[in-house]
Each structure stands twice: as structure tokens, then as C-alpha cells.
mmCIF file with all atom_site columns, C-alpha atoms in Angstrom:
data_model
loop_
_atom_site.group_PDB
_atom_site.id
_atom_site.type_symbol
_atom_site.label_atom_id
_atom_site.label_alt_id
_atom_site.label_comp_id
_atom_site.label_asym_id
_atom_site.label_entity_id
_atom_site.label_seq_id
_atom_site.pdbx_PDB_ins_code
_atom_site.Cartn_x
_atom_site.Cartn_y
_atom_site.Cartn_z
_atom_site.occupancy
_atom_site.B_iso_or_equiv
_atom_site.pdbx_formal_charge
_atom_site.auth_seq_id
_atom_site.auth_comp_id
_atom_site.auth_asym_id
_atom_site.auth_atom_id
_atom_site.pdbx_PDB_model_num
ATOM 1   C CA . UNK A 1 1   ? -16.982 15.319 -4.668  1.00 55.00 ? 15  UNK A CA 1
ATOM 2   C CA . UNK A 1 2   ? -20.448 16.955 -4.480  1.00 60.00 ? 16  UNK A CA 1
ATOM 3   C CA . UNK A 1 3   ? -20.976 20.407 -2.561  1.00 57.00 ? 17  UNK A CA 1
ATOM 4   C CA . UNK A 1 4   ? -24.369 21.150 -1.049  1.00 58.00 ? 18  UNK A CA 1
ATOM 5   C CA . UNK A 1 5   ? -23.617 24.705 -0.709  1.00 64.00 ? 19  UNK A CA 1
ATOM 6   C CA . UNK A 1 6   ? -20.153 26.338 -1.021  1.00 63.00 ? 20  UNK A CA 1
ATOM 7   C CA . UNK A 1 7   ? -20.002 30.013 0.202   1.00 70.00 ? 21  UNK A CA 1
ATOM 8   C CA . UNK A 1 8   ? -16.937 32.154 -0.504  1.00 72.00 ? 22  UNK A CA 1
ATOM 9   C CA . UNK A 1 9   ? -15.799 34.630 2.001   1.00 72.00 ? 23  UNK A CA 1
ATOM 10  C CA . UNK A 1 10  ? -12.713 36.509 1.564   1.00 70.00 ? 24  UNK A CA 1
ATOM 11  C CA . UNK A 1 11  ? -10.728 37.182 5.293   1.00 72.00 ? 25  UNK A CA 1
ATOM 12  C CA . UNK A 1 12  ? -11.463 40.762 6.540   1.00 74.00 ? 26  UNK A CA 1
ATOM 13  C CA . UNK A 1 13  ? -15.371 40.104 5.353   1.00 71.00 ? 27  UNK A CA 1
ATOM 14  C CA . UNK A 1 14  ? -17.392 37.956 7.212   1.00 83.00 ? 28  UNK A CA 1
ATOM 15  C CA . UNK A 1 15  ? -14.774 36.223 9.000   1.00 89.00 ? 29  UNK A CA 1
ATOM 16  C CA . UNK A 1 16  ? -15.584 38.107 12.200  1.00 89.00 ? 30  UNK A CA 1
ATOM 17  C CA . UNK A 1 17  ? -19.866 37.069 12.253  1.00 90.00 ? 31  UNK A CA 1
ATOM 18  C CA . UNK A 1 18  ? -20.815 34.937 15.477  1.00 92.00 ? 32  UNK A CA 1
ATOM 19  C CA . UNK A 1 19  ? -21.914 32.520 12.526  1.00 90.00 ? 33  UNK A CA 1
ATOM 20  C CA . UNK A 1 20  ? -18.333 32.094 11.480  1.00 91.00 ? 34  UNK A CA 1
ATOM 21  C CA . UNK A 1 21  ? -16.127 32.541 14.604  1.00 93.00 ? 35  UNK A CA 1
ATOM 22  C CA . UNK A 1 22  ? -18.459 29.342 15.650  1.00 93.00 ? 36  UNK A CA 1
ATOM 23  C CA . UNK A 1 23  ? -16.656 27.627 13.058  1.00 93.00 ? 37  UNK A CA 1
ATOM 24  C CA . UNK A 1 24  ? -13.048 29.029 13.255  1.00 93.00 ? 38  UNK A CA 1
ATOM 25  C CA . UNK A 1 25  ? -11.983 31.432 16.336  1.00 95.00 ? 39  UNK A CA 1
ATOM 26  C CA . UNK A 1 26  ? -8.871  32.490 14.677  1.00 94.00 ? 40  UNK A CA 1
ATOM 27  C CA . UNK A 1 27  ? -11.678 34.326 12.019  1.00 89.00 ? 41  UNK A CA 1
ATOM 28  C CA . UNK A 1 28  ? -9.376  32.944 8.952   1.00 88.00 ? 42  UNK A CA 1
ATOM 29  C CA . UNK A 1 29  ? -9.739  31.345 6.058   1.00 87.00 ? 43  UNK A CA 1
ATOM 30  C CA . UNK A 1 30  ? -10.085 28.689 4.356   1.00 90.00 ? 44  UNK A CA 1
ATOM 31  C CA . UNK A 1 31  ? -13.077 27.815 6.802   1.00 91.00 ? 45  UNK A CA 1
ATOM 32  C CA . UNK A 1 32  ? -15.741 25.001 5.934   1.00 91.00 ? 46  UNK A CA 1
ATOM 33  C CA . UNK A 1 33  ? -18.595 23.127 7.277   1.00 91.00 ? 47  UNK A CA 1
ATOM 34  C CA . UNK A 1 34  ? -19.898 19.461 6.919   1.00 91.00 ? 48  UNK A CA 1
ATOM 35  C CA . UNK A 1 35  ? -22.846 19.103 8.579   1.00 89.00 ? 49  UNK A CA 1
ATOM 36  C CA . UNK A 1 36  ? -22.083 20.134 12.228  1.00 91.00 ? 50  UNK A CA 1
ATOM 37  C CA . UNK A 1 37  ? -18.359 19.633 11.822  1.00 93.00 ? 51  UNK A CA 1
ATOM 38  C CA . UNK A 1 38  ? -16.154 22.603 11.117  1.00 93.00 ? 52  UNK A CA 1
ATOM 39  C CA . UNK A 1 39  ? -12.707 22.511 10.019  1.00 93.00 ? 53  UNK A CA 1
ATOM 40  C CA . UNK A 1 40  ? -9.796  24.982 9.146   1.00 93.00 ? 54  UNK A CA 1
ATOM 41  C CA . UNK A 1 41  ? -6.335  25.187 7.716   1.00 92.00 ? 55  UNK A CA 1
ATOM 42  C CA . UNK A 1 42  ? -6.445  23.758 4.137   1.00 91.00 ? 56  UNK A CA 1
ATOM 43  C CA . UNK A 1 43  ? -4.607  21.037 4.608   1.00 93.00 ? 57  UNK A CA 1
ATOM 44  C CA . UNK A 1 44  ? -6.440  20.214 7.113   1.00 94.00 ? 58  UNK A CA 1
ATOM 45  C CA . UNK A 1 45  ? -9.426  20.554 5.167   1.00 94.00 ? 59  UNK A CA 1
ATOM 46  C CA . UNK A 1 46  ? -8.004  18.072 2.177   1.00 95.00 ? 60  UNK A CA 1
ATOM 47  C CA . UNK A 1 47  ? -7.325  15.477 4.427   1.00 96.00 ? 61  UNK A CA 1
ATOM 48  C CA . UNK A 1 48  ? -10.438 15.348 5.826   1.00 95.00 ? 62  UNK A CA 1
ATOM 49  C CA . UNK A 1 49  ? -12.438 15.796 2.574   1.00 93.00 ? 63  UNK A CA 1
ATOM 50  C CA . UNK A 1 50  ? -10.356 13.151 1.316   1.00 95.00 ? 64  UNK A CA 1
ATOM 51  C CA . UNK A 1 51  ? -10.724 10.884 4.170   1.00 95.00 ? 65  UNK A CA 1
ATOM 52  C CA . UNK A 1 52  ? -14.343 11.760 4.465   1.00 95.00 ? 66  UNK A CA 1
ATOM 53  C CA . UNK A 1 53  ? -15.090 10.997 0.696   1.00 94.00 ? 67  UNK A CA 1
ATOM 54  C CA . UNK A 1 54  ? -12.430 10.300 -1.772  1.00 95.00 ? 68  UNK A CA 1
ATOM 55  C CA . UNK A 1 55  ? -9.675  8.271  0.016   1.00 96.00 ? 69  UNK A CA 1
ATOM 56  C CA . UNK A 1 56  ? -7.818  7.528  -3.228  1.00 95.00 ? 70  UNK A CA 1
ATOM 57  C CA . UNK A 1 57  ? -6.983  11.180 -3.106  1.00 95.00 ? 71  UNK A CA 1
ATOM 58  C CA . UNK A 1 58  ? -4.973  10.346 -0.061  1.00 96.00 ? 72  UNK A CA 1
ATOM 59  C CA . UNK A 1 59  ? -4.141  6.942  -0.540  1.00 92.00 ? 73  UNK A CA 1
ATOM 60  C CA . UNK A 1 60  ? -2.773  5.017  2.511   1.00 93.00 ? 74  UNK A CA 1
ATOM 61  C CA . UNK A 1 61  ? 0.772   4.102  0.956   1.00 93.00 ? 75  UNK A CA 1
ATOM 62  C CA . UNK A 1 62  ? 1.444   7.962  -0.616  1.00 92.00 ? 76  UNK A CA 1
ATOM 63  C CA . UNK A 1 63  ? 0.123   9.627  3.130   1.00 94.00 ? 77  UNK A CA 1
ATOM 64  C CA . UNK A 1 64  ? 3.991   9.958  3.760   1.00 95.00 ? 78  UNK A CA 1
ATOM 65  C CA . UNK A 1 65  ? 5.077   11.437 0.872   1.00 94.00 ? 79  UNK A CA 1
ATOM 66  C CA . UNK A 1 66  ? 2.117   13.841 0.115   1.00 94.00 ? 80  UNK A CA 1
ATOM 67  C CA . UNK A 1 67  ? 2.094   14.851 4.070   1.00 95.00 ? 81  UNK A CA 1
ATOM 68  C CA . UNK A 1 68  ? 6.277   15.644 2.816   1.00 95.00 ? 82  UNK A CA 1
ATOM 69  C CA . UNK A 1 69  ? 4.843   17.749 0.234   1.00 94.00 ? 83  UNK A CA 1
ATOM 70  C CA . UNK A 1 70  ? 2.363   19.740 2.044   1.00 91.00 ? 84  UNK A CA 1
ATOM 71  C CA . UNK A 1 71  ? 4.887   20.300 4.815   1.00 93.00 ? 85  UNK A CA 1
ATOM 72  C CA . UNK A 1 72  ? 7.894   21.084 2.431   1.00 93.00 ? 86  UNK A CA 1
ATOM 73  C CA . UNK A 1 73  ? 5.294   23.747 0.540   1.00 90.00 ? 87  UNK A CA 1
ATOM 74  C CA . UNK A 1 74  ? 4.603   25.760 3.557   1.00 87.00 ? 88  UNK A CA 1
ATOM 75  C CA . UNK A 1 75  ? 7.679   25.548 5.888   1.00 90.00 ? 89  UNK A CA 1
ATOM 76  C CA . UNK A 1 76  ? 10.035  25.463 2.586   1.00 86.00 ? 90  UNK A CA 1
ATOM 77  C CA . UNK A 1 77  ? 9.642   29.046 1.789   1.00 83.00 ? 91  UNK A CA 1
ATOM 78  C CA . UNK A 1 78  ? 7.670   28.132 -1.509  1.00 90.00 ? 92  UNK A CA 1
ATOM 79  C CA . UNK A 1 79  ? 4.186   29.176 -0.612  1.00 88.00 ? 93  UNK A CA 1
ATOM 80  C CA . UNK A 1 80  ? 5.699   32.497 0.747   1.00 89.00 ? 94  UNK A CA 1
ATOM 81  C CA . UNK A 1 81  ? 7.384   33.148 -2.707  1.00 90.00 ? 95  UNK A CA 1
ATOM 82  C CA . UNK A 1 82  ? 4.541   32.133 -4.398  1.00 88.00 ? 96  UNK A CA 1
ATOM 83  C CA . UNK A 1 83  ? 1.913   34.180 -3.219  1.00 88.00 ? 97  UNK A CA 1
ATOM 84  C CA . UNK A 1 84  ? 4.318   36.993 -3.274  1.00 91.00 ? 98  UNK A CA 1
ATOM 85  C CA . UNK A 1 85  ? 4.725   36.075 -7.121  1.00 90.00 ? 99  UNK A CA 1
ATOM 86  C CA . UNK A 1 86  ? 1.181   34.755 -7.827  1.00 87.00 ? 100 UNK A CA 1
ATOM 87  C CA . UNK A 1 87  ? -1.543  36.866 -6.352  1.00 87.00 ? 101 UNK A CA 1
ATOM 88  C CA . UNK A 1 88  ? 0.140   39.819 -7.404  1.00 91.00 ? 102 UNK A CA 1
ATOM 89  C CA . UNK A 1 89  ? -0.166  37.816 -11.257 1.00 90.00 ? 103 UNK A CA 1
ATOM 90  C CA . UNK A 1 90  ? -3.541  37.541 -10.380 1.00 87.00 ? 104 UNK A CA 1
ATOM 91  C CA . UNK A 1 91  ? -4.474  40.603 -9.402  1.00 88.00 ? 105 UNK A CA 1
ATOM 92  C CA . UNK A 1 92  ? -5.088  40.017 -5.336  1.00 85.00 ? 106 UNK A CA 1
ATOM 93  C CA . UNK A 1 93  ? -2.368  42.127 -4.259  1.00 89.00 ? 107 UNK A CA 1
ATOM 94  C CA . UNK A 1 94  ? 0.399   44.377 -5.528  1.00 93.00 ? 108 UNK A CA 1
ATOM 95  C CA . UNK A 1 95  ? 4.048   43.544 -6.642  1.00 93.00 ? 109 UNK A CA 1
ATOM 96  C CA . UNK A 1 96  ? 6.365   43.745 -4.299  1.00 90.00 ? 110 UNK A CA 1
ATOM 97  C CA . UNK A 1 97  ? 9.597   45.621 -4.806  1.00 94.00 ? 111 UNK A CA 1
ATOM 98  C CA . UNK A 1 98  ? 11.582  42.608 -5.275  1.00 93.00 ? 112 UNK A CA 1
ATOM 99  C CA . UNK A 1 99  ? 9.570   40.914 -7.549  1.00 91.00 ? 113 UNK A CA 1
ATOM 100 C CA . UNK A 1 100 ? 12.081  39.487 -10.100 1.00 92.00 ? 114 UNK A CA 1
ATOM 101 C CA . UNK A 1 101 ? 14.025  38.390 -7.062  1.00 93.00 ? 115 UNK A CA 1
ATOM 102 C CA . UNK A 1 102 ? 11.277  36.966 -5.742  1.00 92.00 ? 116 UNK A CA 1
ATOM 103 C CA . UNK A 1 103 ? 10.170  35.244 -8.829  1.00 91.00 ? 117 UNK A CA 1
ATOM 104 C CA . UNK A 1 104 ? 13.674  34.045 -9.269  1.00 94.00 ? 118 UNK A CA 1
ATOM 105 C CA . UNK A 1 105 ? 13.521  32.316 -5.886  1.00 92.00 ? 119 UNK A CA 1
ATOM 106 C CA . UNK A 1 106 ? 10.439  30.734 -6.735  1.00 91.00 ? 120 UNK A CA 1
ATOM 107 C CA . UNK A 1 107 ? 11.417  29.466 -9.969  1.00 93.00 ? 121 UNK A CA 1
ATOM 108 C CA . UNK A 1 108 ? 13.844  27.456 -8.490  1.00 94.00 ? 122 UNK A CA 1
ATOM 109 C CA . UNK A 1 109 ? 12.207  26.119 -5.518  1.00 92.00 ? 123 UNK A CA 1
ATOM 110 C CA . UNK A 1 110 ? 9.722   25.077 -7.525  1.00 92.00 ? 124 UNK A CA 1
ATOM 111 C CA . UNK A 1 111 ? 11.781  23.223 -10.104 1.00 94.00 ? 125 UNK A CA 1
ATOM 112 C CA . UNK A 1 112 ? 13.299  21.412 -6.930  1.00 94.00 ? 126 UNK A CA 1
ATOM 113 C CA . UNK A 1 113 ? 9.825   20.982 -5.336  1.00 93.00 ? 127 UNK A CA 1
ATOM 114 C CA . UNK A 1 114 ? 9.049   19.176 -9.240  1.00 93.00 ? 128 UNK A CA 1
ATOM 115 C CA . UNK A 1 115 ? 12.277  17.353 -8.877  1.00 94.00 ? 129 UNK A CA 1
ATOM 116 C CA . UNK A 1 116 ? 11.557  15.765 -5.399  1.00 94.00 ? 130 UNK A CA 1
ATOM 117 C CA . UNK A 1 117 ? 7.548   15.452 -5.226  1.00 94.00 ? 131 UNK A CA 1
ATOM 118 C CA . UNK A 1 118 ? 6.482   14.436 -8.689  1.00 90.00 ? 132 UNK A CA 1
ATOM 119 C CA . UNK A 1 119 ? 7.257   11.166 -9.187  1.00 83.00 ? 133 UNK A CA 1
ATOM 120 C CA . UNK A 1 120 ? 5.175   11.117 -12.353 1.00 89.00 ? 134 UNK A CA 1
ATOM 121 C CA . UNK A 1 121 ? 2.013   13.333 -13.609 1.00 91.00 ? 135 UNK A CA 1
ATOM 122 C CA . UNK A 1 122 ? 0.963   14.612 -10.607 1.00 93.00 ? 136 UNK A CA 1
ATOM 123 C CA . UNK A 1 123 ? 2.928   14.656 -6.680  1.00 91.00 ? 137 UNK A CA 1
ATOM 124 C CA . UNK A 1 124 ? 3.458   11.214 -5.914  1.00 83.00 ? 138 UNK A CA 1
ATOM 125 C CA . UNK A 1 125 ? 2.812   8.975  -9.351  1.00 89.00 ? 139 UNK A CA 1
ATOM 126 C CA . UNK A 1 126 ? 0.289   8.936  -11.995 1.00 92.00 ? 140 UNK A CA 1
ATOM 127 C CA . UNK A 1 127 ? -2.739  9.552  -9.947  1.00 92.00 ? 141 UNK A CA 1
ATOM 128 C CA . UNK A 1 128 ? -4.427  12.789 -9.020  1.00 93.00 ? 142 UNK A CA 1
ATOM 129 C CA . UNK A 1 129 ? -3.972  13.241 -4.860  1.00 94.00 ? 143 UNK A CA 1
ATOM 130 C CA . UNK A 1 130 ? -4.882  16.123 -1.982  1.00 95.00 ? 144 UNK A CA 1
ATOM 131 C CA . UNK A 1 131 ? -1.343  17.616 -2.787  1.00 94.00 ? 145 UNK A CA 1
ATOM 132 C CA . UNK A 1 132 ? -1.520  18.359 -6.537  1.00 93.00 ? 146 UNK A CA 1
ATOM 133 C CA . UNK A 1 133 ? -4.453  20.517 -4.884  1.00 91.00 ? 147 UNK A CA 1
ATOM 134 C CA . UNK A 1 134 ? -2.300  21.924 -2.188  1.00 88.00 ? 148 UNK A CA 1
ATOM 135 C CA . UNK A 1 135 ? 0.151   23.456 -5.127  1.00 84.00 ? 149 UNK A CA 1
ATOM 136 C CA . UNK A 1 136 ? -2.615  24.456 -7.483  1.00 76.00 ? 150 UNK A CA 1
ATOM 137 C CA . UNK A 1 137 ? -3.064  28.074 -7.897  1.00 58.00 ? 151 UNK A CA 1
#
């Protein structure tokens, strides 16, 4: 996938310029533009960059499964433990006060997120798709 220009803004920076609430109201990110089309939510965003230009990345007989996998990440309590557990690991944000509870949780929601989504290297089989991108750090 080629990227004319790719600009990085962090929320609380330039999320509130005329520029950007053009693109995305709700002044939030992940935020991007393609041409005159703008687009938020990153799952949102996959789907259409996959759609858009690299359908094999969301190939027509996995759609179920890796919209599953997206859905099950977000409203399954894992992404919540896992930035809680992550971007403090990364150095975005602080440890909470529960951390090793925390971390405990995630450790096994992800093994059962592993147990249910990858169905071989990557979520869904053997190929590379949207979701594997999803669940990437």
C-alpha cells in the first residue's frame, strides 16, 4: 500500500483545527484522508483501505470471521486491558494501580482471543488480513 503523505497527530493536538474537524467532528483519532474522502474509527479505516486497495487483506470468504475479531477485540474487554497494559509498556501513559491484575486479565483473554481467531499464522489462516493489524501493537 503506498502513502502519498501520512501525517501523525496525536488527539489533544491538532485534532481541534477547522482543517481536521472537516475530516472528523468528533476531533479523534485515528483520522485519514484519500483524496476528498475522509474516514474515522480504525476499523473503519482498514476496511476501507483494504477494500479500496488490497482486498486480499479482507478477503470476501474471511469478512465474517475477521469482522468477529474486530468486534470481539473492542466490545470483549481486550483492547481495554490492553492499552491499560501496553501503552503504559510503551511509555504513553502511566501504570495503573492494578497493573498485575490487569495484565493477568489480559493474558488470558488474549490466549482465548489466540484460541478462537487464529486459525493458523495470522487471524483467520495462513494469510496476512485487516485484523492481524487491528491486534498489532
Amino acid at each position: 500500500l503506498k502513502v502519498a503523505e501520512l501525517v501523525v497527530t496525536m488527539p489533544g493536538q491538532a485534532t481541534t483545527t477547522e482543517e481536521f474537524l472537516a475530516m472528523n467532528p468528533f476531533h479523534a483519532v485515528p483520522t485519514m484522508k484519500d483524496g476528498d474522502f475522509a474516514l474515522a474509527e480504525s476499523t473503519a479505516i482498514l476496511r476501507y483501505y483494504a477494500r479500496t486497495y488490497k482486498p486480499e487483506l479482507y478477503s470476501r470468504d474471511k469478512q465474517a470471521h475477521i469482522d468477529w475479531a474486530f468486534d470481539n477485540f473492542v466490545l470483549g474487554g481486550l483492547y481495554k486491558d490492553a492499552t491499560a497494559t501496553v501503552y503504559p509498556a510503551l511509555g504513553f501513559m502511566p501504570f495503573g494501580d492494578n497493573a498485575k491484575e490487569v495484565g493477568a486479565a489480559l493474558k488470558g483473554k488474549l490466549q482465548k482471543y489466540a484460541d478462537t481467531f487464529l486459525k493458523g499464522k495470522f487471524v483467520g489462516g495462513d494469510q496476512l488480513s485487516i485484523a492481524d493489524y487491528k491486534i498489532a501493537p
